[in-house]
Short mmCIF file of C-alpha atoms in Angstrom, two decimals:
data_model
loop_
_atom_site.label_atom_id
_atom_site.label_comp_id
_atom_site.label_asym_id
_atom_site.label_seq_id
_atom_site.Cartn_x
_atom_site.Cartn_y
_atom_site.Cartn_z
CA MET F 22 -50.66 -67.45 -64.67
CA SER F 23 -48.90 -64.31 -65.96
CA ALA F 24 -50.87 -61.48 -67.54
CA PRO F 25 -50.80 -61.25 -71.34
CA ALA F 26 -48.17 -58.97 -72.85
CA ILE F 27 -49.13 -55.39 -73.63
CA GLN F 28 -49.19 -54.92 -77.41
CA CYS F 29 -48.00 -51.80 -79.25
CA ASP F 30 -46.54 -50.74 -82.58
CA VAL F 31 -43.51 -48.93 -81.16
CA ALA F 32 -42.16 -49.00 -77.62
CA ILE F 33 -39.74 -46.22 -76.67
CA VAL F 34 -37.45 -46.64 -73.68
CA GLY F 35 -36.72 -43.21 -72.22
CA ALA F 36 -38.84 -40.05 -72.07
CA GLY F 37 -36.14 -37.46 -72.70
CA PRO F 38 -35.99 -35.13 -75.73
CA ALA F 39 -34.99 -37.94 -78.14
CA GLY F 40 -37.68 -40.35 -76.93
CA LEU F 41 -40.50 -37.80 -76.79
CA GLY F 42 -39.45 -36.19 -80.08
CA ALA F 43 -39.59 -39.61 -81.74
CA ALA F 44 -42.91 -40.49 -80.11
CA ILE F 45 -44.59 -37.29 -81.32
CA ARG F 46 -43.24 -37.79 -84.84
CA LEU F 47 -44.43 -41.41 -84.93
CA ARG F 48 -47.96 -40.48 -83.88
CA ASN F 49 -48.08 -37.60 -86.38
CA SER F 50 -46.90 -40.05 -89.07
CA GLY F 51 -49.88 -42.33 -88.44
CA VAL F 52 -48.38 -44.94 -86.10
CA LYS F 53 -51.30 -45.83 -83.84
CA ARG F 54 -49.91 -47.39 -80.67
CA VAL F 55 -46.81 -45.63 -79.34
CA VAL F 56 -45.80 -46.35 -75.73
CA VAL F 57 -43.05 -44.43 -73.94
CA LEU F 58 -41.53 -46.07 -70.86
CA GLU F 59 -39.85 -43.83 -68.27
CA ARG F 60 -38.36 -44.99 -64.97
CA GLU F 61 -38.64 -41.54 -63.34
CA ALA F 62 -41.85 -40.14 -61.86
CA ALA F 63 -42.18 -37.58 -64.67
CA ALA F 64 -41.29 -37.37 -68.36
CA GLY F 65 -38.83 -34.88 -69.79
CA GLY F 66 -35.42 -36.41 -69.10
CA ILE F 67 -32.42 -34.48 -67.80
CA PRO F 68 -33.77 -31.00 -68.76
CA ARG F 69 -36.39 -31.15 -66.02
CA HIS F 70 -33.50 -31.09 -63.52
CA CYS F 71 -31.99 -27.96 -65.09
CA GLY F 72 -33.77 -24.86 -63.80
CA HIS F 73 -32.00 -22.49 -66.17
CA PRO F 74 -32.06 -21.60 -69.90
CA PRO F 75 -31.42 -22.06 -72.78
CA PHE F 76 -33.72 -24.88 -73.88
CA GLY F 77 -36.43 -25.13 -76.50
CA TRP F 78 -35.43 -22.93 -79.41
CA PRO F 79 -35.22 -25.67 -82.12
CA GLU F 80 -38.42 -27.29 -80.87
CA PHE F 81 -40.64 -24.38 -79.83
CA GLN F 82 -38.81 -21.22 -80.98
CA ARG F 83 -38.74 -20.11 -77.36
CA ILE F 84 -35.95 -19.78 -74.82
CA LEU F 85 -37.10 -21.85 -71.87
CA LYS F 86 -35.80 -23.13 -68.57
CA GLY F 87 -35.30 -26.89 -68.35
CA PRO F 88 -38.49 -27.77 -66.42
CA GLU F 89 -40.61 -25.55 -68.72
CA TYR F 90 -39.09 -27.24 -71.74
CA ALA F 91 -39.64 -30.74 -70.33
CA LEU F 92 -43.28 -29.89 -69.57
CA ARG F 93 -43.84 -28.61 -73.10
CA LEU F 94 -42.42 -31.81 -74.55
CA GLN F 95 -44.73 -33.87 -72.35
CA GLN F 96 -47.75 -31.76 -73.26
CA ALA F 97 -46.95 -32.07 -76.97
CA ALA F 98 -46.67 -35.85 -76.58
CA ASP F 99 -49.99 -36.01 -74.69
CA ALA F 100 -51.66 -33.92 -77.39
CA ALA F 101 -50.33 -36.28 -80.06
CA GLY F 102 -51.84 -39.29 -78.27
CA VAL F 103 -48.62 -40.85 -76.97
CA ASP F 104 -49.06 -43.33 -74.12
CA ILE F 105 -46.44 -42.23 -71.53
CA ARG F 106 -45.92 -44.66 -68.65
CA THR F 107 -43.78 -43.24 -65.84
CA GLU F 108 -42.28 -45.16 -62.92
CA THR F 109 -41.84 -48.01 -65.37
CA SER F 110 -38.37 -49.56 -65.64
CA VAL F 111 -37.29 -51.84 -68.47
CA VAL F 112 -35.16 -54.55 -66.88
CA GLN F 113 -34.52 -56.70 -69.95
CA ILE F 114 -34.85 -56.54 -73.72
CA GLU F 115 -35.42 -59.73 -75.70
CA PRO F 116 -35.82 -60.72 -79.34
CA GLY F 117 -39.36 -60.41 -80.56
CA PRO F 118 -39.13 -57.59 -79.61
CA MET F 119 -40.19 -58.22 -76.03
CA LEU F 120 -39.54 -55.96 -73.03
CA GLN F 121 -39.60 -57.14 -69.44
CA VAL F 122 -40.64 -54.22 -67.23
CA THR F 123 -41.44 -53.39 -63.64
CA THR F 124 -44.33 -51.06 -62.87
CA PRO F 125 -46.02 -49.78 -59.69
CA ALA F 126 -48.54 -52.60 -60.20
CA GLY F 127 -45.83 -55.27 -60.58
CA PRO F 128 -43.88 -56.93 -63.40
CA ALA F 129 -45.22 -56.85 -66.95
CA GLN F 130 -44.29 -57.61 -70.53
CA ILE F 131 -44.52 -55.33 -73.54
CA GLU F 132 -44.51 -56.71 -77.06
CA ALA F 133 -43.81 -54.26 -79.87
CA ALA F 134 -43.27 -54.34 -83.61
CA ARG F 135 -40.31 -51.96 -83.14
CA VAL F 136 -38.38 -50.67 -80.13
CA LEU F 137 -36.48 -47.40 -79.82
CA LEU F 138 -33.80 -47.22 -77.14
CA ALA F 139 -33.37 -43.62 -75.99
CA THR F 140 -31.94 -44.04 -72.50
CA GLY F 141 -29.45 -41.18 -72.77
CA ALA F 142 -26.05 -40.88 -71.13
CA ARG F 143 -24.60 -40.56 -67.64
CA GLU F 144 -21.67 -38.70 -66.16
CA THR F 145 -18.56 -40.51 -65.02
CA PRO F 146 -18.60 -40.58 -61.19
CA ARG F 147 -15.64 -40.28 -58.87
CA SER F 148 -15.20 -44.06 -58.59
CA ALA F 149 -14.47 -44.38 -62.30
CA ARG F 150 -12.09 -41.39 -62.33
CA LEU F 151 -9.69 -43.04 -59.86
CA ILE F 152 -9.50 -40.01 -57.54
CA SER F 153 -7.72 -40.92 -54.31
CA GLY F 154 -8.39 -39.72 -50.76
CA THR F 155 -11.18 -40.25 -48.23
CA ARG F 156 -14.87 -40.86 -48.91
CA PRO F 157 -16.69 -37.97 -47.20
CA MET F 158 -20.15 -36.61 -47.96
CA GLY F 159 -20.45 -33.78 -50.46
CA VAL F 160 -19.11 -35.45 -53.62
CA LEU F 161 -21.68 -35.33 -56.44
CA THR F 162 -22.10 -35.40 -60.19
CA THR F 163 -23.87 -32.50 -61.92
CA GLY F 164 -27.01 -34.61 -62.30
CA ALA F 165 -27.13 -35.39 -58.58
CA LEU F 166 -26.54 -31.72 -57.74
CA GLN F 167 -29.35 -30.56 -60.00
CA SER F 168 -31.72 -33.18 -58.64
CA MET F 169 -31.07 -31.97 -55.09
CA VAL F 170 -31.30 -28.27 -55.98
CA TYR F 171 -34.27 -28.21 -58.36
CA LEU F 172 -36.34 -31.25 -57.36
CA LYS F 173 -35.68 -31.38 -53.59
CA SER F 174 -34.80 -27.74 -52.82
CA GLN F 175 -31.67 -28.81 -50.94
CA ARG F 176 -28.18 -27.34 -50.72
CA PRO F 177 -25.65 -30.17 -50.35
CA PHE F 178 -22.76 -27.73 -49.73
CA MET F 179 -21.92 -24.03 -49.84
CA ARG F 180 -18.34 -23.77 -51.17
CA PRO F 181 -17.61 -26.61 -53.61
CA VAL F 182 -15.08 -26.97 -56.42
CA ILE F 183 -16.34 -27.83 -59.90
CA THR F 184 -14.31 -30.05 -62.20
CA GLY F 185 -14.04 -29.67 -65.95
CA THR F 186 -15.17 -27.09 -68.51
CA GLU F 187 -17.63 -29.11 -70.59
CA LEU F 188 -21.02 -27.49 -71.25
CA VAL F 189 -22.47 -29.40 -68.31
CA SER F 190 -19.85 -27.82 -66.03
CA PHE F 191 -21.33 -24.39 -66.75
CA SER F 192 -24.78 -25.83 -66.11
CA ALA F 193 -23.46 -26.83 -62.67
CA LEU F 194 -22.35 -23.21 -62.14
CA LEU F 195 -25.84 -21.93 -62.95
CA SER F 196 -27.40 -24.52 -60.65
CA CYS F 197 -25.14 -23.35 -57.82
CA ARG F 198 -26.11 -19.75 -58.50
CA HIS F 199 -29.79 -20.69 -58.31
CA ALA F 200 -29.26 -22.27 -54.87
CA LYS F 201 -27.05 -19.38 -53.64
CA ILE F 202 -24.05 -21.74 -53.53
CA ARG F 203 -20.70 -20.00 -54.15
CA PRO F 204 -18.15 -22.36 -55.75
CA VAL F 205 -14.56 -21.83 -54.66
CA ALA F 206 -13.05 -22.69 -58.04
CA MET F 207 -13.58 -24.36 -61.39
CA LEU F 208 -10.75 -26.73 -62.34
CA GLU F 209 -9.64 -27.66 -65.86
CA GLU F 210 -6.78 -30.07 -66.58
CA HIS F 211 -5.92 -28.55 -69.95
CA SER F 212 -4.78 -25.15 -71.13
CA ARG F 213 -8.11 -24.20 -72.72
CA PRO F 214 -11.76 -24.91 -71.97
CA THR F 215 -13.40 -28.01 -73.43
CA ALA F 216 -16.48 -25.98 -74.43
CA TRP F 217 -16.30 -22.72 -76.38
CA ARG F 218 -13.54 -20.25 -75.56
CA ALA F 219 -16.13 -17.59 -74.72
CA SER F 220 -17.54 -19.84 -71.99
CA VAL F 221 -14.74 -18.70 -69.64
CA TRP F 222 -16.67 -15.48 -69.13
CA LEU F 223 -19.44 -17.19 -67.17
CA PRO F 224 -17.33 -18.14 -64.12
CA ARG F 225 -15.74 -14.70 -64.22
CA LEU F 226 -19.15 -13.01 -64.24
CA LEU F 227 -20.23 -15.19 -61.31
CA GLY F 228 -17.07 -14.47 -59.36
CA VAL F 229 -15.74 -18.04 -59.59
CA ARG F 230 -12.01 -18.59 -60.05
CA LEU F 231 -11.23 -20.60 -63.19
CA GLU F 232 -7.94 -22.51 -62.89
CA MET F 233 -6.51 -23.99 -66.08
CA ASN F 234 -3.80 -26.69 -66.19
CA THR F 235 -5.05 -27.85 -62.80
CA GLN F 236 -5.86 -31.48 -62.00
CA LEU F 237 -7.79 -32.69 -58.96
CA ILE F 238 -5.83 -35.62 -57.50
CA ALA F 239 -7.33 -36.26 -54.03
CA ILE F 240 -10.26 -35.43 -51.77
CA GLU F 241 -9.86 -34.81 -48.04
CA GLY F 242 -12.32 -34.85 -45.15
CA ASN F 243 -13.91 -37.12 -42.57
CA ASP F 244 -17.70 -36.83 -42.41
CA ARG F 245 -17.74 -34.04 -45.00
CA VAL F 246 -15.34 -32.72 -47.62
CA SER F 247 -12.82 -30.32 -46.10
CA GLY F 248 -10.57 -29.76 -49.10
CA VAL F 249 -9.01 -31.13 -52.27
CA LEU F 250 -5.46 -31.59 -53.44
CA VAL F 251 -4.70 -30.29 -56.94
CA ARG F 252 -1.67 -30.54 -59.17
CA ARG F 253 -0.72 -27.43 -61.11
CA GLY F 254 1.61 -28.14 -63.98
CA GLU F 255 3.83 -31.17 -63.42
CA ASN F 256 5.06 -30.97 -59.85
CA SER F 257 3.25 -28.33 -57.82
CA VAL F 258 0.66 -29.84 -55.44
CA GLU F 259 -1.56 -27.52 -53.39
CA LYS F 260 -4.64 -27.76 -51.20
CA ILE F 261 -7.88 -25.88 -51.87
CA ALA F 262 -10.25 -25.59 -48.91
CA CYS F 263 -13.84 -26.43 -49.87
CA ASP F 264 -16.88 -28.34 -48.59
CA GLY F 265 -17.87 -30.23 -51.73
CA VAL F 266 -16.85 -31.50 -55.16
CA VAL F 267 -18.94 -31.61 -58.34
CA PHE F 268 -17.66 -34.03 -60.99
CA CYS F 269 -18.96 -32.84 -64.34
CA GLY F 270 -19.23 -34.49 -67.70
CA ARG F 271 -17.12 -37.24 -69.26
CA PHE F 272 -20.42 -38.69 -70.43
CA VAL F 273 -20.79 -42.33 -71.35
CA ALA F 274 -23.75 -43.98 -73.04
CA GLU F 275 -26.38 -45.47 -70.76
CA ALA F 276 -26.29 -48.71 -72.73
CA SER F 277 -26.73 -51.22 -69.91
CA LEU F 278 -29.91 -52.66 -71.45
CA ALA F 279 -28.10 -53.35 -74.71
CA CYS F 280 -25.07 -54.77 -72.87
CA MET F 281 -27.24 -57.15 -70.82
CA GLY F 282 -29.35 -58.10 -73.82
CA HIS F 283 -28.64 -59.36 -77.30
CA ILE F 284 -27.81 -56.02 -78.94
CA ASP F 285 -24.22 -55.52 -80.16
CA VAL F 286 -22.31 -52.79 -78.32
CA ASN F 287 -19.03 -51.38 -79.60
CA PRO F 288 -16.41 -52.35 -76.97
CA VAL F 289 -14.36 -49.19 -77.60
CA PHE F 290 -17.10 -46.57 -77.91
CA GLY F 291 -19.50 -48.18 -75.41
CA THR F 292 -22.50 -47.36 -77.62
CA PRO F 293 -24.92 -49.66 -79.49
CA VAL F 294 -23.72 -50.51 -82.99
CA THR F 295 -26.12 -48.78 -85.40
CA ASP F 296 -26.37 -48.27 -89.15
CA GLN F 297 -27.26 -45.05 -90.99
CA PHE F 298 -30.93 -45.60 -90.13
CA GLY F 299 -30.37 -45.98 -86.40
CA ARG F 300 -30.96 -49.75 -86.55
CA CYS F 301 -29.19 -51.95 -84.05
CA SER F 302 -27.77 -55.42 -84.71
CA ASP F 303 -31.34 -56.68 -84.19
CA ALA F 304 -33.08 -54.69 -86.93
CA ARG F 305 -36.32 -54.41 -84.94
CA PHE F 306 -34.46 -52.31 -82.38
CA PHE F 307 -33.37 -48.72 -83.02
CA ALA F 308 -31.30 -46.31 -80.91
CA ALA F 309 -31.21 -42.52 -80.80
CA GLY F 310 -30.09 -39.55 -78.75
CA ASN F 311 -27.30 -39.47 -76.22
CA MET F 312 -27.04 -43.23 -75.85
CA VAL F 313 -25.68 -43.17 -79.41
CA HIS F 314 -23.66 -39.93 -79.27
CA PRO F 315 -22.96 -38.90 -75.67
CA ALA F 316 -23.41 -36.11 -74.94
CA ASP F 317 -25.25 -33.64 -77.13
CA THR F 318 -27.66 -30.82 -76.42
CA SER F 319 -31.36 -31.48 -75.93
CA GLY F 320 -32.15 -29.86 -79.28
CA ARG F 321 -29.83 -32.20 -81.17
CA CYS F 322 -31.24 -35.22 -79.35
CA TRP F 323 -34.78 -34.10 -80.17
CA HIS F 324 -33.85 -33.77 -83.85
CA ASP F 325 -32.15 -37.19 -83.80
CA GLY F 326 -35.29 -38.71 -82.31
CA ILE F 327 -37.39 -37.25 -85.12
CA THR F 328 -35.01 -38.50 -87.80
CA THR F 329 -34.93 -41.99 -86.29
CA ALA F 330 -38.73 -41.99 -86.02
CA ASP F 331 -38.95 -41.41 -89.79
CA HIS F 332 -36.70 -44.44 -90.31
CA ILE F 333 -38.90 -46.51 -87.97
CA VAL F 334 -41.94 -45.57 -90.06
CA GLN F 335 -40.08 -46.74 -93.18
CA SER F 336 -39.10 -49.95 -91.39
CA LEU F 337 -42.70 -50.71 -90.41
CA ALA F 338 -43.68 -50.24 -94.04
CA GLY F 339 -40.85 -52.51 -95.23
CA ASN F 340 -39.11 -49.69 -97.08
CA LEU F 341 -35.63 -49.92 -95.57
CA PRO F 342 -32.86 -51.94 -97.23
CA SER F 343 -31.92 -55.30 -95.75
CA PRO F 344 -29.79 -55.03 -92.60
CA ASN F 345 -28.03 -58.26 -93.53
CA ASN F 346 -26.05 -56.61 -96.33
CA ALA F 347 -23.91 -54.18 -94.33
CA ILE F 348 -20.28 -53.41 -93.68
CA ALA F 349 -18.66 -52.18 -90.50
CA ILE F 350 -16.68 -48.95 -90.33
CA GLU F 351 -13.33 -49.72 -88.73
CA SER F 352 -11.49 -47.17 -86.61
CA ALA F 353 -8.64 -47.89 -84.23
CA GLU F 354 -7.56 -44.28 -83.70
CA PRO F 355 -7.23 -43.47 -79.96
CA VAL F 356 -8.11 -39.83 -80.60
CA ILE F 357 -11.51 -40.78 -82.09
CA ARG F 358 -14.03 -41.07 -79.27
CA TYR F 359 -16.78 -42.43 -81.49
CA VAL F 360 -18.10 -42.49 -85.04
CA ILE F 361 -21.77 -42.72 -86.03
CA PRO F 362 -22.98 -44.83 -87.73
CA GLN F 363 -20.65 -47.74 -87.04
CA ARG F 364 -21.88 -49.73 -90.00
CA LEU F 365 -23.50 -48.90 -93.32
CA SER F 366 -26.30 -50.97 -94.81
CA VAL F 367 -25.99 -51.28 -98.58
CA ASP F 368 -28.69 -49.11 -100.13
CA PRO F 369 -29.12 -48.85 -103.91
CA ARG F 370 -30.79 -45.47 -103.44
CA PRO F 371 -28.52 -42.36 -103.52
CA ALA F 372 -27.27 -41.52 -100.05
CA LYS F 373 -28.39 -37.88 -100.10
CA ASP F 374 -26.88 -35.78 -97.31
CA ALA F 375 -25.47 -38.93 -95.68
CA ALA F 376 -22.56 -38.32 -93.33
CA LEU F 377 -20.43 -39.85 -90.64
CA CYS F 378 -20.46 -38.00 -87.33
CA VAL F 379 -17.14 -38.10 -85.51
CA ARG F 380 -16.27 -36.86 -82.03
CA PHE F 381 -12.77 -36.74 -80.59
CA SER F 382 -11.54 -37.65 -77.12
CA SER F 383 -9.09 -34.73 -77.05
CA GLU F 384 -8.30 -31.64 -79.07
CA ALA F 385 -7.48 -32.74 -82.60
CA LYS F 386 -5.89 -31.02 -85.59
CA GLY F 387 -5.29 -32.91 -88.79
CA THR F 388 -7.09 -34.80 -91.56
CA LEU F 389 -9.78 -37.47 -91.38
CA HIS F 390 -9.68 -40.07 -94.15
CA LEU F 391 -12.49 -42.47 -95.04
CA LYS F 392 -10.95 -45.34 -96.96
CA VAL F 393 -12.80 -47.85 -99.10
CA ASN F 394 -10.79 -51.00 -99.76
CA ASP F 395 -7.75 -49.11 -98.34
CA SER F 396 -8.08 -46.24 -100.85
CA PRO F 397 -9.14 -42.79 -99.52
CA ILE F 398 -12.41 -41.58 -101.01
CA VAL F 399 -13.16 -38.76 -98.57
CA SER F 400 -10.68 -36.53 -96.74
CA LYS F 401 -11.53 -33.68 -94.41
CA ARG F 402 -9.27 -31.34 -92.53
CA VAL F 403 -10.43 -30.80 -88.97
CA ARG F 404 -9.54 -28.79 -85.94
CA ALA F 405 -11.86 -29.97 -83.24
CA ARG F 406 -12.45 -29.86 -79.51
CA PRO F 407 -13.80 -32.86 -77.59
CA GLU F 408 -17.24 -31.21 -77.43
CA LYS F 409 -17.46 -30.66 -81.18
CA GLN F 410 -19.05 -33.17 -83.51
CA VAL F 411 -17.48 -33.28 -86.99
CA ALA F 412 -19.56 -34.34 -89.99
CA VAL F 413 -17.85 -36.19 -92.84
CA ALA F 414 -20.05 -36.18 -95.94
CA LEU F 415 -20.41 -39.49 -97.77
CA PRO F 416 -20.48 -39.76 -101.59
CA ASP F 417 -23.94 -40.35 -103.06
CA ASP F 418 -22.67 -43.44 -104.87
CA ILE F 419 -20.73 -44.98 -102.00
CA PHE F 420 -22.55 -48.27 -102.50
CA SER F 421 -22.56 -48.46 -106.27
CA SER F 422 -20.69 -51.68 -105.51
CA LYS F 423 -20.26 -53.19 -102.08
CA PRO F 424 -16.81 -52.37 -100.66
CA LYS F 425 -14.77 -55.03 -98.93
CA ARG F 426 -13.64 -52.70 -96.22
CA LEU F 427 -14.45 -49.26 -94.77
CA LYS F 428 -11.90 -47.61 -92.50
CA LEU F 429 -11.75 -44.22 -90.80
CA THR F 430 -8.27 -42.91 -90.02
CA PHE F 431 -6.87 -39.68 -88.62
CA GLU F 432 -3.62 -38.08 -89.73
CA PRO F 433 -2.47 -35.42 -87.23
CA SER F 434 -0.81 -32.30 -88.58
CA CYS F 435 2.50 -31.06 -87.22
#
């Protein structure tokens, strides 16, 4: 006979900044039983792997290293009375809501009035980037590198190359510096960095060669990496001697639970379909943080968790509009990586400060148009990098009458 299900008001899957921020807010808002489920041995999420600043300013008005920040989040959650259960993996989500989990004591079930999915994002590994060559040791993602350096005090290589110039790429540089690893080069396929222009100063200060318009095309080596082949421009192929490769960024939502369950996932964006309140297709489930908008800073995820927690409190009180009266936001533009929310629930209340958040897959210059019934109602000129999230403000009276169609388009400028 199986044990009875564990009962709670809100179950949160993931103990990163979004999950812990939401949990603290829920407890401080009077929600009694809040359980956070974390598959790792400690709470805190990705920041606990990052032994460098800057973390913590929005949350604690302090500049902290990642592990210090993660510990403060956990301590704040403990002080608020949050039930954090580590080494607990959610293997299936079911209507109810019901969660099937595995724990050190064996399988269990958790039954909650509401569930928040905050499982974050993951980097794209080599296998999904279609990089040719051999399969030697020494090929890692940033997350794997930081786990080895900060949690296991290991140095997987001494002279690696680092791919990309997203924010996480510079985090990889700092992690290498901490472990006294000297990268040979930092490679960027495009003519400018993906992150801020000023970020190019970090590799220069650390004595790392930054090579723009350079694409990694193959990895060489037998037991260990011995070098990589890169293409500069269109035709020039050269070899760089190194003993490791760090693949950085190209984050995708960690939405496997939603994909395997009954929650709708956008086939293009790869993220759970949510409305302006963070509700999923099953309105008892919510989503927040980097599984909705991969990949943002810890401070933004923390803030998103708090905002979604406020909506969960309203949902528990029955104060959110019906999820059944909603309309999807269509977007078939290849340059648009994702838009949040992906549907809008009709709400007779004024939509104060409501906005669509758009992120692009490549550098974009032009005009975004939000069309209602094929007529533009909002237009915004943008010049954005892939790392930048663009907010498109929505009119307060957007749902004075239910539109037949909402569509987001992008018109590039010459």
